[in-house]
C-alpha cells in the first residue's frame, strides 16, 4: 500500500507539471489528496467493507440511522423525528444524505443559487460571506463556522435562494441533506408529515419575524450564529484572504454584467418570453414551476 501511494503521488505530481497546472492549484490538489488519504486511513470507508452489501434493506436503513443521527440531532427538528417518527428518520438517513469532503477554499455555494440541500459541518471549518443592509448602508459580513454547525435550513421548507457565499476555510467534511428526498420521506409517514408541516410553518413565521424586526434579516446561517459571530473578532489572516478573493470575484462579475448590459442597454432577458426579467420575476417563475414540490409540507412561497 505504501509503494502504491508513493507511485500515485509521483504520477499525480508529474501529471500536474506536464499540464502546466499553476503552483497554487497544484498545492491545493496535493493537500486535498493527502487529507482524504489520511481520513480514510483513520476511518474505514464503507466502499471497502464488501459485506455491507449483504445487509437487508431494513438493516441497512437502521445502520445508516445509527451512523448519522448523532450529527443530525443537533437540529431540534431532526431530534423530534428521531424520537417520534423513527421510520422517517431511518429513510432520511438511508436515502437523503451524502458526505462531501471539501478542499481548502472550495466554494460550497455561491450567492443566489437555488438551494436544494442543507449542510451539517462534521469537521473542518467554513467561511460565510454575506452583504447586509444596515442603516441604509450595505455592510459586508464575513464569519467562520466550525463543526457542529448547520446552514441552509431554509432549503427544507421554502423555495430558497442563497443570500451569501460559503467556502471551506480548511479541508472539511459535511453531511448534506437533499431537500426533495427529505420531503418525500417526511410525507411517507403520518407522524413525520405532521412534524414537518409544523416545523415548516414555524420556520416561515421565524423568517417573517427576522425580515420585519432584524436589521440583517434571514440569511443562510442560523440567526443566533450570525449574531454571536458579529460580536466576536473573527478576522484572522485566512478569513481575510478569502474575503479579498470574494470581493475580487464580485468585481469581476460586476464588470461582466456591465459589459453585458452595454450590448443592449436593457439587462437580462428571458429568451422564451422576450420581456425583461427582474430577479423578483425569475423567483416568481421558479415558485410557479415548482409549486407542487415546494408546497409538499403545506407551504407555498
PDB file of C-alpha atoms in Angstrom:
ATOM      1  CA  UNK A   1       0.000   0.000   0.000  1.00  0.00           C
ATOM      2  CA  UNK A   2       2.864   2.379   0.835  1.00  0.00           C
ATOM      3  CA  UNK A   3       4.509   1.644  -2.533  1.00  0.00           C
ATOM      4  CA  UNK A   4       1.183   2.194  -4.300  1.00  0.00           C
ATOM      5  CA  UNK A   5       0.641   5.558  -2.564  1.00  0.00           C
ATOM      6  CA  UNK A   6       4.184   6.658  -3.356  1.00  0.00           C
ATOM      7  CA  UNK A   7       3.736   5.718  -7.008  1.00  0.00           C
ATOM      8  CA  UNK A   8       0.395   7.515  -7.279  1.00  0.00           C
ATOM      9  CA  UNK A   9       1.779  10.610  -5.575  1.00  0.00           C
ATOM     10  CA  UNK A  10       4.661  10.705  -8.058  1.00  0.00           C
ATOM     11  CA  UNK A  11       2.322  10.258 -11.035  1.00  0.00           C
ATOM     12  CA  UNK A  12      -0.018  12.966  -9.792  1.00  0.00           C
ATOM     13  CA  UNK A  13       2.829  15.467  -9.413  1.00  0.00           C
ATOM     14  CA  UNK A  14       4.151  14.510 -12.852  1.00  0.00           C
ATOM     15  CA  UNK A  15       0.709  14.933 -14.395  1.00  0.00           C
ATOM     16  CA  UNK A  16       0.246  18.375 -12.865  1.00  0.00           C
ATOM     17  CA  UNK A  17       3.690  19.502 -14.020  1.00  0.00           C
ATOM     18  CA  UNK A  18       3.270  18.162 -17.573  1.00  0.00           C
ATOM     19  CA  UNK A  19      -0.024  20.021 -17.925  1.00  0.00           C
ATOM     20  CA  UNK A  20       1.417  23.302 -16.602  1.00  0.00           C
ATOM     21  CA  UNK A  21      -1.018  23.457 -13.694  1.00  0.00           C
ATOM     22  CA  UNK A  22      -0.347  26.505 -11.537  1.00  0.00           C
ATOM     23  CA  UNK A  23       1.586  26.073  -8.301  1.00  0.00           C
ATOM     24  CA  UNK A  24      -1.351  27.345  -6.235  1.00  0.00           C
ATOM     25  CA  UNK A  25      -3.828  24.829  -7.679  1.00  0.00           C
ATOM     26  CA  UNK A  26      -1.263  22.004  -7.597  1.00  0.00           C
ATOM     27  CA  UNK A  27      -0.653  22.648  -3.903  1.00  0.00           C
ATOM     28  CA  UNK A  28      -4.388  22.607  -3.174  1.00  0.00           C
ATOM     29  CA  UNK A  29      -4.860  19.340  -5.078  1.00  0.00           C
ATOM     30  CA  UNK A  30      -1.952  17.599  -3.356  1.00  0.00           C
ATOM     31  CA  UNK A  31      -3.067  18.838   0.056  1.00  0.00           C
ATOM     32  CA  UNK A  32      -6.633  17.653  -0.570  1.00  0.00           C
ATOM     33  CA  UNK A  33      -5.473  14.179  -1.672  1.00  0.00           C
ATOM     34  CA  UNK A  34      -3.292  13.870   1.430  1.00  0.00           C
ATOM     35  CA  UNK A  35      -6.241  14.875   3.608  1.00  0.00           C
ATOM     36  CA  UNK A  36      -8.590  12.304   2.025  1.00  0.00           C
ATOM     37  CA  UNK A  37      -5.989   9.540   2.317  1.00  0.00           C
ATOM     38  CA  UNK A  38      -5.344  10.398   5.970  1.00  0.00           C
ATOM     39  CA  UNK A  39      -9.089  10.468   6.654  1.00  0.00           C
ATOM     40  CA  UNK A  40      -9.610   7.068   5.044  1.00  0.00           C
ATOM     41  CA  UNK A  41      -6.634   5.690   6.961  1.00  0.00           C
ATOM     42  CA  UNK A  42      -8.186   6.800  10.256  1.00  0.00           C
ATOM     43  CA  UNK A  43     -11.731   5.833   9.342  1.00  0.00           C
ATOM     44  CA  UNK A  44     -12.722   2.816   7.246  1.00  0.00           C
ATOM     45  CA  UNK A  45     -14.649   3.886   4.156  1.00  0.00           C
ATOM     46  CA  UNK A  46     -17.854   1.935   3.555  1.00  0.00           C
ATOM     47  CA  UNK A  47     -16.754   1.034  -0.009  1.00  0.00           C
ATOM     48  CA  UNK A  48     -14.012  -1.184   1.461  1.00  0.00           C
ATOM     49  CA  UNK A  49     -16.456  -3.254   3.532  1.00  0.00           C
ATOM     50  CA  UNK A  50     -17.963  -5.548   0.905  1.00  0.00           C
ATOM     51  CA  UNK A  51     -20.044  -7.419   3.477  1.00  0.00           C
ATOM     52  CA  UNK A  52     -22.205  -4.330   3.903  1.00  0.00           C
ATOM     53  CA  UNK A  53     -23.712  -5.190   0.519  1.00  0.00           C
ATOM     54  CA  UNK A  54     -25.163  -8.344   2.084  1.00  0.00           C
ATOM     55  CA  UNK A  55     -27.366  -6.412   4.513  1.00  0.00           C
ATOM     56  CA  UNK A  56     -31.120  -6.447   4.082  1.00  0.00           C
ATOM     57  CA  UNK A  57     -32.923  -3.192   3.337  1.00  0.00           C
ATOM     58  CA  UNK A  58     -34.203  -2.703   6.911  1.00  0.00           C
ATOM     59  CA  UNK A  59     -30.777  -3.486   8.406  1.00  0.00           C
ATOM     60  CA  UNK A  60     -29.117  -1.019   6.039  1.00  0.00           C
ATOM     61  CA  UNK A  61     -31.593   1.721   6.988  1.00  0.00           C
ATOM     62  CA  UNK A  62     -31.106   1.051  10.699  1.00  0.00           C
ATOM     63  CA  UNK A  63     -27.326   1.120  10.320  1.00  0.00           C
ATOM     64  CA  UNK A  64     -27.405   4.446   8.456  1.00  0.00           C
ATOM     65  CA  UNK A  65     -29.641   5.900  11.145  1.00  0.00           C
ATOM     66  CA  UNK A  66     -27.238   4.981  13.948  1.00  0.00           C
ATOM     67  CA  UNK A  67     -24.284   6.358  11.996  1.00  0.00           C
ATOM     68  CA  UNK A  68     -25.815   9.720  11.039  1.00  0.00           C
ATOM     69  CA  UNK A  69     -28.499  10.561  13.602  1.00  0.00           C
ATOM     70  CA  UNK A  70     -25.937  11.844  16.114  1.00  0.00           C
ATOM     71  CA  UNK A  71     -24.938  14.547  13.634  1.00  0.00           C
ATOM     72  CA  UNK A  72     -28.498  15.360  12.579  1.00  0.00           C
ATOM     73  CA  UNK A  73     -29.876  15.536  16.105  1.00  0.00           C
ATOM     74  CA  UNK A  74     -28.071  18.798  16.850  1.00  0.00           C
ATOM     75  CA  UNK A  75     -31.035  20.300  14.987  1.00  0.00           C
ATOM     76  CA  UNK A  76     -34.301  20.138  17.011  1.00  0.00           C
ATOM     77  CA  UNK A  77     -36.460  19.051  14.050  1.00  0.00           C
ATOM     78  CA  UNK A  78     -34.311  16.007  13.342  1.00  0.00           C
ATOM     79  CA  UNK A  79     -34.209  15.234  17.071  1.00  0.00           C
ATOM     80  CA  UNK A  80     -38.025  15.272  17.136  1.00  0.00           C
ATOM     81  CA  UNK A  81     -38.107  12.993  14.085  1.00  0.00           C
ATOM     82  CA  UNK A  82     -35.763  10.572  15.872  1.00  0.00           C
ATOM     83  CA  UNK A  83     -37.999  10.379  18.922  1.00  0.00           C
ATOM     84  CA  UNK A  84     -41.467  10.483  17.321  1.00  0.00           C
ATOM     85  CA  UNK A  85     -41.005   9.386  13.690  1.00  0.00           C
ATOM     86  CA  UNK A  86     -38.411   6.630  13.731  1.00  0.00           C
ATOM     87  CA  UNK A  87     -39.217   5.103  10.282  1.00  0.00           C
ATOM     88  CA  UNK A  88     -38.961   8.519   8.625  1.00  0.00           C
ATOM     89  CA  UNK A  89     -35.562   9.375  10.100  1.00  0.00           C
ATOM     90  CA  UNK A  90     -34.297   5.928   9.059  1.00  0.00           C
ATOM     91  CA  UNK A  91     -35.402   6.577   5.467  1.00  0.00           C
ATOM     92  CA  UNK A  92     -33.874  10.062   5.533  1.00  0.00           C
ATOM     93  CA  UNK A  93     -30.536   8.693   6.739  1.00  0.00           C
ATOM     94  CA  UNK A  94     -30.546   5.945   4.088  1.00  0.00           C
ATOM     95  CA  UNK A  95     -31.770   7.916   1.068  1.00  0.00           C
ATOM     96  CA  UNK A  96     -31.405  11.668   1.588  1.00  0.00           C
ATOM     97  CA  UNK A  97     -27.849  12.017   2.949  1.00  0.00           C
ATOM     98  CA  UNK A  98     -24.431  12.246   1.349  1.00  0.00           C
ATOM     99  CA  UNK A  99     -20.948  13.011   2.670  1.00  0.00           C
ATOM    100  CA  UNK A 100     -18.925  15.627   0.795  1.00  0.00           C
ATOM    101  CA  UNK A 101     -15.279  16.396   1.520  1.00  0.00           C
ATOM    102  CA  UNK A 102     -14.250  19.929   0.527  1.00  0.00           C
ATOM    103  CA  UNK A 103     -10.735  21.106  -0.211  1.00  0.00           C
ATOM    104  CA  UNK A 104      -9.468  24.337   1.310  1.00  0.00           C
ATOM    105  CA  UNK A 105     -11.043  27.333  -0.480  1.00  0.00           C
ATOM    106  CA  UNK A 106     -13.585  25.154  -2.296  1.00  0.00           C
ATOM    107  CA  UNK A 107     -16.834  27.001  -2.916  1.00  0.00           C
ATOM    108  CA  UNK A 108     -19.699  25.274  -1.100  1.00  0.00           C
ATOM    109  CA  UNK A 109     -22.321  27.534  -2.681  1.00  0.00           C
ATOM    110  CA  UNK A 110     -22.492  30.969  -4.250  1.00  0.00           C
ATOM    111  CA  UNK A 111     -24.960  33.788  -3.819  1.00  0.00           C
ATOM    112  CA  UNK A 112     -28.420  33.499  -5.406  1.00  0.00           C
ATOM    113  CA  UNK A 113     -28.094  29.765  -6.023  1.00  0.00           C
ATOM    114  CA  UNK A 114     -31.343  27.831  -5.692  1.00  0.00           C
ATOM    115  CA  UNK A 115     -30.651  25.836  -2.545  1.00  0.00           C
ATOM    116  CA  UNK A 116     -31.596  22.169  -2.676  1.00  0.00           C
ATOM    117  CA  UNK A 117     -29.511  20.939   0.263  1.00  0.00           C
ATOM    118  CA  UNK A 118     -28.985  21.596   3.943  1.00  0.00           C
ATOM    119  CA  UNK A 119     -25.425  21.237   5.262  1.00  0.00           C
ATOM    120  CA  UNK A 120     -24.133  19.881   8.582  1.00  0.00           C
ATOM    121  CA  UNK A 121     -20.434  20.590   9.149  1.00  0.00           C
ATOM    122  CA  UNK A 122     -18.890  17.413  10.567  1.00  0.00           C
ATOM    123  CA  UNK A 123     -15.242  18.505  10.643  1.00  0.00           C
ATOM    124  CA  UNK A 124     -13.126  21.397   9.427  1.00  0.00           C
ATOM    125  CA  UNK A 125     -14.378  24.964   9.039  1.00  0.00           C
ATOM    126  CA  UNK A 126     -16.406  27.076   6.599  1.00  0.00           C
ATOM    127  CA  UNK A 127     -16.315  30.804   5.885  1.00  0.00           C
ATOM    128  CA  UNK A 128     -19.613  32.553   5.146  1.00  0.00           C
ATOM    129  CA  UNK A 129     -19.757  35.936   3.422  1.00  0.00           C
ATOM    130  CA  UNK A 130     -22.952  37.958   3.052  1.00  0.00           C
ATOM    131  CA  UNK A 131     -23.824  41.588   2.348  1.00  0.00           C
ATOM    132  CA  UNK A 132     -26.377  43.027   4.758  1.00  0.00           C
ATOM    133  CA  UNK A 133     -28.136  46.382   4.511  1.00  0.00           C
ATOM    134  CA  UNK A 134     -27.837  48.055   7.926  1.00  0.00           C
ATOM    135  CA  UNK A 135     -28.966  51.641   8.500  1.00  0.00           C
ATOM    136  CA  UNK A 136     -29.355  52.117   4.743  1.00  0.00           C
ATOM    137  CA  UNK A 137     -25.767  51.023   4.144  1.00  0.00           C
ATOM    138  CA  UNK A 138     -24.545  47.780   2.560  1.00  0.00           C
ATOM    139  CA  UNK A 139     -22.234  46.123   5.084  1.00  0.00           C
ATOM    140  CA  UNK A 140     -20.179  43.013   4.184  1.00  0.00           C
ATOM    141  CA  UNK A 141     -20.177  40.379   6.931  1.00  0.00           C
ATOM    142  CA  UNK A 142     -17.674  37.504   6.963  1.00  0.00           C
ATOM    143  CA  UNK A 143     -17.725  34.805   9.624  1.00  0.00           C
ATOM    144  CA  UNK A 144     -16.148  31.482  10.450  1.00  0.00           C
ATOM    145  CA  UNK A 145     -18.355  28.430  11.021  1.00  0.00           C
ATOM    146  CA  UNK A 146     -16.955  25.499  12.991  1.00  0.00           C
ATOM    147  CA  UNK A 147     -18.051  21.878  13.183  1.00  0.00           C
ATOM    148  CA  UNK A 148     -21.464  21.003  14.603  1.00  0.00           C
ATOM    149  CA  UNK A 149     -22.953  23.939  12.691  1.00  0.00           C
ATOM    150  CA  UNK A 150     -25.711  23.662  10.094  1.00  0.00           C
ATOM    151  CA  UNK A 151     -26.551  26.008   7.231  1.00  0.00           C
ATOM    152  CA  UNK A 152     -29.271  26.432   4.582  1.00  0.00           C
ATOM    153  CA  UNK A 153     -32.109  25.028   6.697  1.00  0.00           C
ATOM    154  CA  UNK A 154     -34.488  27.141   4.581  1.00  0.00           C
ATOM    155  CA  UNK A 155     -33.957  24.704   1.690  1.00  0.00           C
ATOM    156  CA  UNK A 156     -36.032  22.113   3.584  1.00  0.00           C
ATOM    157  CA  UNK A 157     -39.077  24.342   3.999  1.00  0.00           C
ATOM    158  CA  UNK A 158     -39.053  27.054   1.334  1.00  0.00           C
ATOM    159  CA  UNK A 159     -38.085  27.701  -2.254  1.00  0.00           C
ATOM    160  CA  UNK A 160     -34.852  29.374  -1.246  1.00  0.00           C
ATOM    161  CA  UNK A 161     -32.032  31.191  -2.985  1.00  0.00           C
ATOM    162  CA  UNK A 162     -28.826  31.568  -1.017  1.00  0.00           C
ATOM    163  CA  UNK A 163     -28.230  35.051   0.381  1.00  0.00           C
ATOM    164  CA  UNK A 164     -24.451  34.777   0.628  1.00  0.00           C
ATOM    165  CA  UNK A 165     -21.461  32.692  -0.394  1.00  0.00           C
ATOM    166  CA  UNK A 166     -19.728  29.918   1.522  1.00  0.00           C
ATOM    167  CA  UNK A 167     -16.275  28.400   1.136  1.00  0.00           C
ATOM    168  CA  UNK A 168     -14.162  25.876   3.016  1.00  0.00           C
ATOM    169  CA  UNK A 169     -11.589  27.540   5.247  1.00  0.00           C
ATOM    170  CA  UNK A 170      -9.774  24.215   5.599  1.00  0.00           C
ATOM    171  CA  UNK A 171     -10.282  20.659   4.391  1.00  0.00           C
ATOM    172  CA  UNK A 172     -13.798  19.959   5.637  1.00  0.00           C
ATOM    173  CA  UNK A 173     -16.302  17.114   5.812  1.00  0.00           C
ATOM    174  CA  UNK A 174     -20.004  17.922   5.500  1.00  0.00           C
ATOM    175  CA  UNK A 175     -23.141  15.823   5.812  1.00  0.00           C
ATOM    176  CA  UNK A 176     -25.594  17.042   3.165  1.00  0.00           C
ATOM    177  CA  UNK A 177     -29.384  16.602   3.289  1.00  0.00           C
ATOM    178  CA  UNK A 178     -31.203  16.513  -0.048  1.00  0.00           C
ATOM    179  CA  UNK A 179     -34.343  18.611   0.491  1.00  0.00           C
ATOM    180  CA  UNK A 180     -36.510  16.792  -2.064  1.00  0.00           C
ATOM    181  CA  UNK A 181     -35.748  13.361  -0.614  1.00  0.00           C
ATOM    182  CA  UNK A 182     -36.227  14.750   2.890  1.00  0.00           C
ATOM    183  CA  UNK A 183     -39.740  15.888   1.969  1.00  0.00           C
ATOM    184  CA  UNK A 184     -40.521  12.562   0.275  1.00  0.00           C
ATOM    185  CA  UNK A 185     -39.516  10.669   3.427  1.00  0.00           C
ATOM    186  CA  UNK A 186     -41.484  13.072   5.618  1.00  0.00           C
ATOM    187  CA  UNK A 187     -44.677  12.725   3.594  1.00  0.00           C
ATOM    188  CA  UNK A 188     -44.419   8.915   3.577  1.00  0.00           C
ATOM    189  CA  UNK A 189     -45.233   8.687   7.305  1.00  0.00           C
ATOM    190  CA  UNK A 190     -48.147  10.482   9.034  1.00  0.00           C
ATOM    191  CA  UNK A 191     -46.209  11.294  12.215  1.00  0.00           C
ATOM    192  CA  UNK A 192     -43.328  12.776  10.240  1.00  0.00           C
ATOM    193  CA  UNK A 193     -45.688  14.707   7.956  1.00  0.00           C
ATOM    194  CA  UNK A 194     -47.337  16.309  10.984  1.00  0.00           C
ATOM    195  CA  UNK A 195     -43.970  17.240  12.500  1.00  0.00           C
ATOM    196  CA  UNK A 196     -42.718  18.500   9.152  1.00  0.00           C
ATOM    197  CA  UNK A 197     -45.715  20.746   8.486  1.00  0.00           C
ATOM    198  CA  UNK A 198     -45.459  22.217  11.980  1.00  0.00           C
ATOM    199  CA  UNK A 199     -41.718  22.817  11.535  1.00  0.00           C
ATOM    200  CA  UNK A 200     -42.269  24.416   8.101  1.00  0.00           C
ATOM    201  CA  UNK A 201     -44.869  26.857   9.453  1.00  0.00           C
ATOM    202  CA  UNK A 202     -42.692  27.611  12.480  1.00  0.00           C
ATOM    203  CA  UNK A 203     -39.702  28.334  10.247  1.00  0.00           C
ATOM    204  CA  UNK A 204     -41.814  30.535   7.984  1.00  0.00           C
ATOM    205  CA  UNK A 205     -43.043  32.567  10.981  1.00  0.00           C
ATOM    206  CA  UNK A 206     -39.462  32.853  12.243  1.00  0.00           C
ATOM    207  CA  UNK A 207     -38.302  34.015   8.803  1.00  0.00           C
ATOM    208  CA  UNK A 208     -41.019  36.654   8.611  1.00  0.00           C
ATOM    209  CA  UNK A 209     -40.125  37.908  12.093  1.00  0.00           C
ATOM    210  CA  UNK A 210     -36.465  38.255  11.098  1.00  0.00           C
ATOM    211  CA  UNK A 211     -37.352  40.048   7.872  1.00  0.00           C
ATOM    212  CA  UNK A 212     -39.512  42.549   9.749  1.00  0.00           C
ATOM    213  CA  UNK A 213     -37.629  43.032  13.006  1.00  0.00           C
ATOM    214  CA  UNK A 214     -33.972  42.179  12.391  1.00  0.00           C
ATOM    215  CA  UNK A 215     -31.535  44.624  10.828  1.00  0.00           C
ATOM    216  CA  UNK A 216     -29.928  41.781   8.854  1.00  0.00           C
ATOM    217  CA  UNK A 217     -32.973  39.627   8.114  1.00  0.00           C
ATOM    218  CA  UNK A 218     -32.925  35.963   7.144  1.00  0.00           C
ATOM    219  CA  UNK A 219     -29.635  34.519   5.859  1.00  0.00           C
ATOM    220  CA  UNK A 220     -28.273  31.047   5.161  1.00  0.00           C
ATOM    221  CA  UNK A 221     -26.907  30.582   8.688  1.00  0.00           C
ATOM    222  CA  UNK A 222     -28.938  30.457  11.920  1.00  0.00           C
ATOM    223  CA  UNK A 223     -29.687  33.900  13.328  1.00  0.00           C
ATOM    224  CA  UNK A 224     -28.067  33.121  16.689  1.00  0.00           C
ATOM    225  CA  UNK A 225     -24.828  32.041  14.961  1.00  0.00           C
ATOM    226  CA  UNK A 226     -24.799  35.218  12.891  1.00  0.00           C
ATOM    227  CA  UNK A 227     -25.331  37.375  15.979  1.00  0.00           C
ATOM    228  CA  UNK A 228     -22.601  35.706  18.049  1.00  0.00           C
ATOM    229  CA  UNK A 229     -20.137  35.822  15.147  1.00  0.00           C
ATOM    230  CA  UNK A 230     -20.641  39.556  14.720  1.00  0.00           C
ATOM    231  CA  UNK A 231     -19.811  40.070  18.388  1.00  0.00           C
ATOM    232  CA  UNK A 232     -16.501  38.187  18.065  1.00  0.00           C
ATOM    233  CA  UNK A 233     -13.369  39.315  16.262  1.00  0.00           C
ATOM    234  CA  UNK A 234     -13.097  36.602  13.619  1.00  0.00           C
ATOM    235  CA  UNK A 235     -10.885  38.468  11.161  1.00  0.00           C
ATOM    236  CA  UNK A 236      -7.966  36.007  11.061  1.00  0.00           C
ATOM    237  CA  UNK A 237      -5.463  36.068   8.215  1.00  0.00           C
ATOM    238  CA  UNK A 238      -7.074  33.150   6.363  1.00  0.00           C
ATOM    239  CA  UNK A 239     -10.569  34.644   6.609  1.00  0.00           C
ATOM    240  CA  UNK A 240      -9.336  37.993   5.338  1.00  0.00           C
ATOM    241  CA  UNK A 241      -7.605  36.250   2.434  1.00  0.00           C
ATOM    242  CA  UNK A 242     -10.813  34.509   1.400  1.00  0.00           C
ATOM    243  CA  UNK A 243     -12.753  37.746   1.900  1.00  0.00           C
ATOM    244  CA  UNK A 244     -10.386  39.522  -0.503  1.00  0.00           C
ATOM    245  CA  UNK A 245     -10.875  36.722  -3.055  1.00  0.00           C
ATOM    246  CA  UNK A 246     -14.641  37.011  -2.738  1.00  0.00           C
ATOM    247  CA  UNK A 247     -14.515  40.773  -3.224  1.00  0.00           C
ATOM    248  CA  UNK A 248     -12.276  40.345  -6.278  1.00  0.00           C
ATOM    249  CA  UNK A 249     -14.727  37.820  -7.745  1.00  0.00           C
ATOM    250  CA  UNK A 250     -17.597  40.256  -7.136  1.00  0.00           C
ATOM    251  CA  UNK A 251     -15.724  42.981  -9.032  1.00  0.00           C
ATOM    252  CA  UNK A 252     -15.131  40.622 -11.938  1.00  0.00           C
ATOM    253  CA  UNK A 253     -18.810  39.624 -12.024  1.00  0.00           C
ATOM    254  CA  UNK A 254     -19.848  43.286 -11.896  1.00  0.00           C
ATOM    255  CA  UNK A 255     -17.535  44.041 -14.832  1.00  0.00           C
ATOM    256  CA  UNK A 256     -19.050  41.219 -16.903  1.00  0.00           C
ATOM    257  CA  UNK A 257     -22.568  42.391 -16.034  1.00  0.00           C
ATOM    258  CA  UNK A 258     -21.743  45.954 -17.122  1.00  0.00           C
ATOM    259  CA  UNK A 259     -20.359  44.669 -20.424  1.00  0.00           C
ATOM    260  CA  UNK A 260     -23.480  42.565 -20.928  1.00  0.00           C
ATOM    261  CA  UNK A 261     -25.804  45.487 -20.250  1.00  0.00           C
ATOM    262  CA  UNK A 262     -23.853  47.771 -22.571  1.00  0.00           C
ATOM    263  CA  UNK A 263     -24.723  45.490 -25.507  1.00  0.00           C
ATOM    264  CA  UNK A 264     -28.462  46.194 -25.426  1.00  0.00           C
ATOM    265  CA  UNK A 265     -28.966  48.657 -22.573  1.00  0.00           C
ATOM    266  CA  UNK A 266     -31.758  46.630 -21.026  1.00  0.00           C
ATOM    267  CA  UNK A 267     -30.233  43.930 -18.873  1.00  0.00           C
ATOM    268  CA  UNK A 268     -31.013  40.221 -18.905  1.00  0.00           C
ATOM    269  CA  UNK A 269     -33.924  38.893 -20.894  1.00  0.00           C
ATOM    270  CA  UNK A 270     -35.980  35.757 -20.821  1.00  0.00           C
ATOM    271  CA  UNK A 271     -35.446  34.174 -24.273  1.00  0.00           C
ATOM    272  CA  UNK A 272     -38.753  32.320 -24.071  1.00  0.00           C
ATOM    273  CA  UNK A 273     -40.844  35.377 -23.301  1.00  0.00           C
ATOM    274  CA  UNK A 274     -38.924  38.212 -24.912  1.00  0.00           C
ATOM    275  CA  UNK A 275     -39.514  40.515 -21.913  1.00  0.00           C
ATOM    276  CA  UNK A 276     -37.217  41.901 -19.255  1.00  0.00           C
ATOM    277  CA  UNK A 277     -36.769  39.637 -16.242  1.00  0.00           C
ATOM    278  CA  UNK A 278     -36.057  41.131 -12.844  1.00  0.00           C
ATOM    279  CA  UNK A 279     -34.784  38.835 -10.036  1.00  0.00           C
ATOM    280  CA  UNK A 280     -38.229  39.003  -8.397  1.00  0.00           C
ATOM    281  CA  UNK A 281     -39.883  37.856 -11.598  1.00  0.00           C
ATOM    282  CA  UNK A 282     -37.458  34.971 -12.007  1.00  0.00           C
ATOM    283  CA  UNK A 283     -38.120  33.972  -8.389  1.00  0.00           C
ATOM    284  CA  UNK A 284     -41.869  34.017  -9.061  1.00  0.00           C
ATOM    285  CA  UNK A 285     -41.485  31.842 -12.143  1.00  0.00           C
ATOM    286  CA  UNK A 286     -39.423  29.321 -10.182  1.00  0.00           C
ATOM    287  CA  UNK A 287     -42.085  29.278  -7.475  1.00  0.00           C
ATOM    288  CA  UNK A 288     -44.862  28.621 -10.002  1.00  0.00           C
ATOM    289  CA  UNK A 289     -42.937  25.865 -11.767  1.00  0.00           C
ATOM    290  CA  UNK A 290     -42.159  24.061  -8.502  1.00  0.00           C
ATOM    291  CA  UNK A 291     -45.326  24.743  -6.538  1.00  0.00           C
ATOM    292  CA  UNK A 292     -46.066  21.041  -6.091  1.00  0.00           C
ATOM    293  CA  UNK A 293     -42.589  20.296  -4.808  1.00  0.00           C
ATOM    294  CA  UNK A 294     -42.160  23.455  -2.771  1.00  0.00           C
ATOM    295  CA  UNK A 295     -45.547  23.075  -1.120  1.00  0.00           C
ATOM    296  CA  UNK A 296     -45.044  19.443  -0.201  1.00  0.00           C
ATOM    297  CA  UNK A 297     -45.160  20.254   3.512  1.00  0.00           C
ATOM    298  CA  UNK A 298     -48.093  22.614   3.302  1.00  0.00           C
ATOM    299  CA  UNK A 299     -46.287  25.815   2.315  1.00  0.00           C
ATOM    300  CA  UNK A 300     -46.481  27.690  -0.945  1.00  0.00           C
ATOM    301  CA  UNK A 301     -43.960  30.517  -1.080  1.00  0.00           C
TER     302      UNK A 301
END
